[in-house]
Structures are given as structure tokens and as C-alpha cells.
């Protein structure tokens, strides 16, 4: 591990410990995107933003913390792309179209419900993405630097869509988090990491000002052997 990796892991442990100790997330949060208390309120604040209202195509992570975001997107008639867990299929995104779904949105928008009812698609079959909503472990209030759970999938998902021209500098990136995950400090980041434009908690909306441009695609020198072996889209 690099010094940046070590620094990120220290931040994760601190946030995970706090959330679990204070009952802000269920026990067993270590290693996961926190399923934080107040996630419905955070999703409601997100839905009040103009950038959300105008968006017709949303890409969101499959974690429980962002389930209210995904359900709201479908309820509002938005087209939703959700990553296949671990990007493990040749076509690594589920296509959730509320106009054709035949099961309740609360089921369709889960990682267990989507496989049975939603087709998988690759970037060549997808529409341009208006807004991305990601899960996070920690966010810097000042510049939107994000620390995820450490697997690297969110970075790769955005990089794949950026290389395909489906995500551009005009695509807003937001995250919903507990107030305790929003930190008043600099956070470590690497050249393949993206920052968020909006951090939304149950209590507030923070418009962030990232210090640098997003990666223009996959930073191939940073790919791990297990990623190359297990993610078909990277081949």
C-alpha cells in the first residue's frame, strides 16, 4: 500500500468507528458504504436541487445508503443506471426504466432485485448521464475530495463512462452522507480519484469546489491485477 492508501484507510477507520459507536449506522459498517441514519432526508434534500430536477438520466451506486435516491429517481420518471456489483458482468450496468418496470421501484432498485428484472448494458448502449450519485465513507467539506470504501469501483465506473463520452465536465456528481461523514479537513486523494460537486446530509447541502479536474478516463497504470482479471469491461 502507498502512503495515500494508508492515509485513506485511517480516515475510513475513524469514520466507521464513529458511526458505529454513536449508532449512526448499523453494526458491521466497517468495509462498507455506511447505511447511515437519515438517508431518506438526505435524498429529499438532493431532490430539491435544480441540478437533480433537470436531470433525466441518473447513474447511482447500488448501496443501501442510496436506495432512497434510486427509488426517488424512478418515481420521478428518470432513467436510472445502476452498477452491477463489482462490475462483474461484460455489460456492467443495470438499466432501470420506470416506464417498463413491472415490480415495485423499492425492489427493482436494489442489488438483489435488479438482476431478476433489469437488462444489463454497456457504455455503447447507454445515454449520456446528467447526474451521478455516489456513496462515500468521508467527504471533505472544502473541496469535495471523496474517500470511498476502498474497492475502487466508483472511480472505475465513472472512468469507463467518461472514456465513452457519457460523462463530461458538465455531469454533476453528488453524494449523500451522514453529517458525521462530512469532514472539515483535507483528505488524501490519488490521481484516479474523483471529487464531488455536492455533498448532501440530512441537515444541509454543501456545494463543493474541487481543486482539480476529474480524470479523463481510466488511469491504467493504477489498475490492480485483480481488477484486470475480474472486470470484463477493462479487458
CSV table of C-alpha atoms in Angstrom, one decimal:
chain,number,residue,atom,x,y,z
A,1,UNK,CA,0.0,0.0,0.0
A,2,UNK,CA,1.1,3.6,-0.7
A,3,UNK,CA,1.2,6.3,1.9
A,4,UNK,CA,-2.0,7.7,0.3
A,5,UNK,CA,-3.7,4.3,0.7
A,6,UNK,CA,-2.7,4.2,4.4
A,7,UNK,CA,-4.0,7.7,5.0
A,8,UNK,CA,-7.3,6.9,3.3
A,9,UNK,CA,-7.7,3.8,5.4
A,10,UNK,CA,-7.0,5.8,8.6
A,11,UNK,CA,-9.9,8.1,7.6
A,12,UNK,CA,-12.2,5.2,6.9
A,13,UNK,CA,-11.5,3.5,10.2
A,14,UNK,CA,-12.1,6.8,12.1
A,15,UNK,CA,-15.4,7.4,10.4
A,16,UNK,CA,-16.6,3.8,10.6
A,17,UNK,CA,-15.7,3.7,14.3
A,18,UNK,CA,-17.6,6.9,15.0
A,19,UNK,CA,-20.7,5.9,13.0
A,20,UNK,CA,-20.9,2.5,14.7
A,21,UNK,CA,-20.1,3.9,18.2
A,22,UNK,CA,-22.8,6.6,18.0
A,23,UNK,CA,-25.4,4.4,16.4
A,24,UNK,CA,-25.4,6.4,13.2
A,25,UNK,CA,-25.1,3.3,11.0
A,26,UNK,CA,-25.9,-0.4,11.7
A,27,UNK,CA,-23.2,-2.6,13.3
A,28,UNK,CA,-20.8,-4.1,10.8
A,29,UNK,CA,-20.3,-0.9,8.9
A,30,UNK,CA,-16.5,-1.4,8.5
A,31,UNK,CA,-15.7,-2.2,4.9
A,32,UNK,CA,-18.9,-0.8,3.5
A,33,UNK,CA,-20.5,2.4,2.3
A,34,UNK,CA,-22.3,3.4,5.5
A,35,UNK,CA,-26.1,2.8,5.6
A,36,UNK,CA,-26.5,5.9,7.6
A,37,UNK,CA,-29.4,7.1,9.6
A,38,UNK,CA,-31.3,9.9,7.9
A,39,UNK,CA,-30.7,8.7,4.4
A,40,UNK,CA,-34.3,9.4,3.3
A,41,UNK,CA,-33.9,13.0,4.5
A,42,UNK,CA,-30.7,13.4,2.6
A,43,UNK,CA,-32.3,12.0,-0.6
A,44,UNK,CA,-35.1,14.5,-0.2
A,45,UNK,CA,-32.6,17.4,0.1
A,46,UNK,CA,-30.9,16.1,-3.0
A,47,UNK,CA,-34.2,16.1,-4.9
A,48,UNK,CA,-34.7,19.8,-4.1
A,49,UNK,CA,-31.7,20.8,-6.1
A,50,UNK,CA,-32.2,22.3,-9.6
A,51,UNK,CA,-29.5,20.0,-11.0
A,52,UNK,CA,-31.5,17.0,-9.9
A,53,UNK,CA,-34.8,18.4,-11.1
A,54,UNK,CA,-33.3,19.0,-14.6
A,55,UNK,CA,-31.6,15.6,-14.8
A,56,UNK,CA,-33.3,13.0,-16.9
A,57,UNK,CA,-30.6,10.3,-16.7
A,58,UNK,CA,-29.1,9.3,-13.3
A,59,UNK,CA,-26.3,6.9,-12.6
A,60,UNK,CA,-26.2,5.7,-9.0
A,61,UNK,CA,-24.3,3.2,-6.9
A,62,UNK,CA,-26.2,0.1,-5.6
A,63,UNK,CA,-25.5,0.5,-1.9
A,64,UNK,CA,-28.4,0.6,0.7
A,65,UNK,CA,-27.5,4.2,1.7
A,66,UNK,CA,-28.5,5.5,-1.7
A,67,UNK,CA,-31.6,3.3,-2.1
A,68,UNK,CA,-33.9,6.3,-1.4
A,69,UNK,CA,-32.1,8.2,-4.1
A,70,UNK,CA,-32.7,5.4,-6.7
A,71,UNK,CA,-36.3,5.0,-5.7
A,72,UNK,CA,-37.0,8.7,-6.0
A,73,UNK,CA,-35.3,8.8,-9.4
A,74,UNK,CA,-37.7,6.1,-10.7
A,75,UNK,CA,-40.7,7.7,-9.0
A,76,UNK,CA,-39.9,11.0,-10.9
A,77,UNK,CA,-39.6,9.2,-14.2
A,78,UNK,CA,-35.9,9.4,-14.6
A,79,UNK,CA,-33.9,6.7,-16.4
A,80,UNK,CA,-31.6,5.1,-13.9
A,81,UNK,CA,-28.3,3.3,-14.4
A,82,UNK,CA,-27.0,1.2,-11.5
A,83,UNK,CA,-23.7,-0.5,-11.5
A,84,UNK,CA,-23.6,-4.3,-11.4
A,85,UNK,CA,-21.8,-5.2,-8.1
A,86,UNK,CA,-18.1,-5.4,-8.6
A,87,UNK,CA,-18.7,-4.6,-12.3
A,88,UNK,CA,-18.6,-8.4,-12.7
A,89,UNK,CA,-20.5,-8.8,-16.0
A,90,UNK,CA,-19.5,-8.0,-19.5
A,91,UNK,CA,-22.2,-5.3,-19.6
A,92,UNK,CA,-21.5,-3.7,-16.2
A,93,UNK,CA,-24.6,-1.5,-15.6
A,94,UNK,CA,-28.3,-2.3,-15.0
A,95,UNK,CA,-30.8,-0.3,-17.0
A,96,UNK,CA,-33.8,0.7,-14.9
A,97,UNK,CA,-36.5,2.3,-16.9
A,98,UNK,CA,-39.6,3.3,-14.8
A,99,UNK,CA,-41.8,3.2,-17.9
A,100,UNK,CA,-41.4,-0.6,-18.3
A,101,UNK,CA,-40.6,-1.9,-14.8
A,102,UNK,CA,-43.2,-4.4,-13.6
A,103,UNK,CA,-42.2,-4.7,-9.9
A,104,UNK,CA,-42.2,-2.0,-7.2
A,105,UNK,CA,-39.4,0.5,-7.5
A,106,UNK,CA,-38.3,-0.3,-4.0
A,107,UNK,CA,-37.5,-3.8,-5.2
A,108,UNK,CA,-36.2,-3.0,-8.7
A,109,UNK,CA,-33.7,-0.5,-7.3
A,110,UNK,CA,-31.9,-3.0,-5.1
A,111,UNK,CA,-28.8,-5.1,-5.8
A,112,UNK,CA,-30.9,-8.2,-5.2
A,113,UNK,CA,-34.0,-7.1,-7.1
A,114,UNK,CA,-32.4,-5.6,-10.3
A,115,UNK,CA,-30.7,-8.8,-11.5
A,116,UNK,CA,-34.1,-10.5,-12.0
A,117,UNK,CA,-35.8,-7.7,-13.9
A,118,UNK,CA,-33.3,-5.3,-15.4
A,119,UNK,CA,-31.2,-5.8,-18.5
A,120,UNK,CA,-27.5,-5.1,-18.3
A,121,UNK,CA,-26.0,-2.6,-20.7
A,122,UNK,CA,-22.5,-1.5,-21.7
A,123,UNK,CA,-21.4,2.1,-22.4
A,124,UNK,CA,-22.1,1.7,-26.1
A,125,UNK,CA,-25.8,1.2,-25.3
A,126,UNK,CA,-26.2,3.9,-22.8
A,127,UNK,CA,-27.4,7.5,-22.9
A,128,UNK,CA,-25.3,10.5,-21.7
A,129,UNK,CA,-25.5,10.8,-17.9
A,130,UNK,CA,-26.9,14.1,-16.5
A,131,UNK,CA,-26.1,13.4,-12.8
A,132,UNK,CA,-24.1,10.8,-10.8
A,133,UNK,CA,-24.9,10.0,-7.2
A,134,UNK,CA,-22.2,8.0,-5.4
A,135,UNK,CA,-21.8,6.5,-1.9
A,136,UNK,CA,-19.0,7.7,0.3
A,137,UNK,CA,-17.3,7.0,3.6
A,138,UNK,CA,-15.9,10.5,4.0
A,139,UNK,CA,-16.1,13.8,2.1
A,140,UNK,CA,-14.0,17.0,2.6
A,141,UNK,CA,-16.3,19.9,3.0
A,142,UNK,CA,-13.8,22.3,1.4
A,143,UNK,CA,-13.1,20.7,-1.9
A,144,UNK,CA,-15.3,17.6,-2.2
A,145,UNK,CA,-12.5,15.1,-2.1
A,146,UNK,CA,-14.1,11.7,-1.5
A,147,UNK,CA,-12.9,8.6,0.3
A,148,UNK,CA,-14.8,5.5,-0.6
A,149,UNK,CA,-14.8,2.1,0.9
A,150,UNK,CA,-11.5,1.2,-0.8
A,151,UNK,CA,-12.5,-1.2,-3.6
A,152,UNK,CA,-12.1,1.4,-6.4
A,153,UNK,CA,-15.3,0.5,-8.3
A,154,UNK,CA,-16.9,4.0,-8.2
A,155,UNK,CA,-13.7,5.5,-9.8
A,156,UNK,CA,-13.7,2.8,-12.5
A,157,UNK,CA,-17.4,3.3,-13.2
A,158,UNK,CA,-17.0,7.0,-13.8
A,159,UNK,CA,-13.8,6.5,-15.7
A,160,UNK,CA,-15.5,4.0,-18.1
A,161,UNK,CA,-18.4,6.3,-18.8
A,162,UNK,CA,-16.0,9.3,-19.2
A,163,UNK,CA,-14.0,7.4,-21.8
A,164,UNK,CA,-17.2,6.6,-23.6
A,165,UNK,CA,-18.2,10.3,-23.7
A,166,UNK,CA,-21.2,9.7,-21.5
A,167,UNK,CA,-19.9,11.7,-18.5
A,168,UNK,CA,-18.4,15.1,-19.1
A,169,UNK,CA,-17.3,18.1,-17.0
A,170,UNK,CA,-20.9,19.2,-17.1
A,171,UNK,CA,-22.1,16.0,-15.4
A,172,UNK,CA,-22.8,16.8,-11.8
A,173,UNK,CA,-21.5,14.4,-9.1
A,174,UNK,CA,-23.3,14.3,-5.7
A,175,UNK,CA,-23.1,12.1,-2.6
A,176,UNK,CA,-25.5,11.6,0.2
A,177,UNK,CA,-23.9,11.1,3.6
A,178,UNK,CA,-24.4,11.4,7.4
A,179,UNK,CA,-23.4,14.7,8.8
A,180,UNK,CA,-20.5,13.0,10.6
A,181,UNK,CA,-19.1,11.8,7.3
A,182,UNK,CA,-18.6,15.4,6.2
A,183,UNK,CA,-15.2,16.5,7.5
A,184,UNK,CA,-13.7,19.9,7.9
A,185,UNK,CA,-10.2,18.8,6.8
A,186,UNK,CA,-8.1,18.0,3.8
A,187,UNK,CA,-8.5,14.4,2.7
A,188,UNK,CA,-6.0,12.2,0.8
A,189,UNK,CA,-6.6,11.5,-2.9
A,190,UNK,CA,-4.9,9.9,-5.8
A,191,UNK,CA,-4.7,10.8,-9.5
A,192,UNK,CA,-7.5,8.4,-10.4
A,193,UNK,CA,-9.9,9.7,-7.7
A,194,UNK,CA,-12.9,12.0,-8.5
A,195,UNK,CA,-14.3,14.7,-6.2
A,196,UNK,CA,-17.9,15.5,-5.7
A,197,UNK,CA,-19.7,18.7,-6.6
A,198,UNK,CA,-22.4,18.3,-3.9
A,199,UNK,CA,-22.4,16.7,-0.5
A,200,UNK,CA,-25.8,16.3,0.9
A,201,UNK,CA,-26.6,15.3,4.5
A,202,UNK,CA,-29.9,15.1,6.3
A,203,UNK,CA,-29.2,18.6,7.6
A,204,UNK,CA,-27.5,20.5,4.8
A,205,UNK,CA,-26.4,20.8,1.2
A,206,UNK,CA,-22.8,21.7,0.6
A,207,UNK,CA,-21.7,22.9,-2.9
A,208,UNK,CA,-18.1,21.9,-3.1
A,209,UNK,CA,-15.3,23.4,-5.2
A,210,UNK,CA,-13.0,20.7,-6.4
A,211,UNK,CA,-9.3,21.7,-6.7
A,212,UNK,CA,-8.6,19.8,-9.9
A,213,UNK,CA,-10.3,18.4,-13.0
A,214,UNK,CA,-11.6,14.9,-12.9
A,215,UNK,CA,-9.6,12.1,-14.5
A,216,UNK,CA,-10.2,12.0,-18.3
A,217,UNK,CA,-10.7,8.2,-18.2
A,218,UNK,CA,-9.1,5.1,-16.7
A,219,UNK,CA,-5.6,5.6,-15.2
A,220,UNK,CA,-4.3,2.3,-16.4
A,221,UNK,CA,-1.1,2.3,-14.5
A,222,UNK,CA,-3.1,2.3,-11.3
A,223,UNK,CA,-5.2,-0.8,-12.2
A,224,UNK,CA,-4.6,-3.8,-9.9
A,225,UNK,CA,-4.2,-7.3,-11.3
A,226,UNK,CA,-7.4,-8.4,-9.6
A,227,UNK,CA,-9.3,-5.7,-11.4
A,228,UNK,CA,-8.0,-6.7,-14.7
A,229,UNK,CA,-8.8,-10.3,-14.0
A,230,UNK,CA,-12.3,-9.8,-12.6
A,231,UNK,CA,-13.8,-6.8,-14.5
A,232,UNK,CA,-14.6,-7.8,-18.1
A,233,UNK,CA,-15.1,-4.2,-19.3
A,234,UNK,CA,-11.4,-3.5,-18.5
A,235,UNK,CA,-10.3,-6.1,-21.0
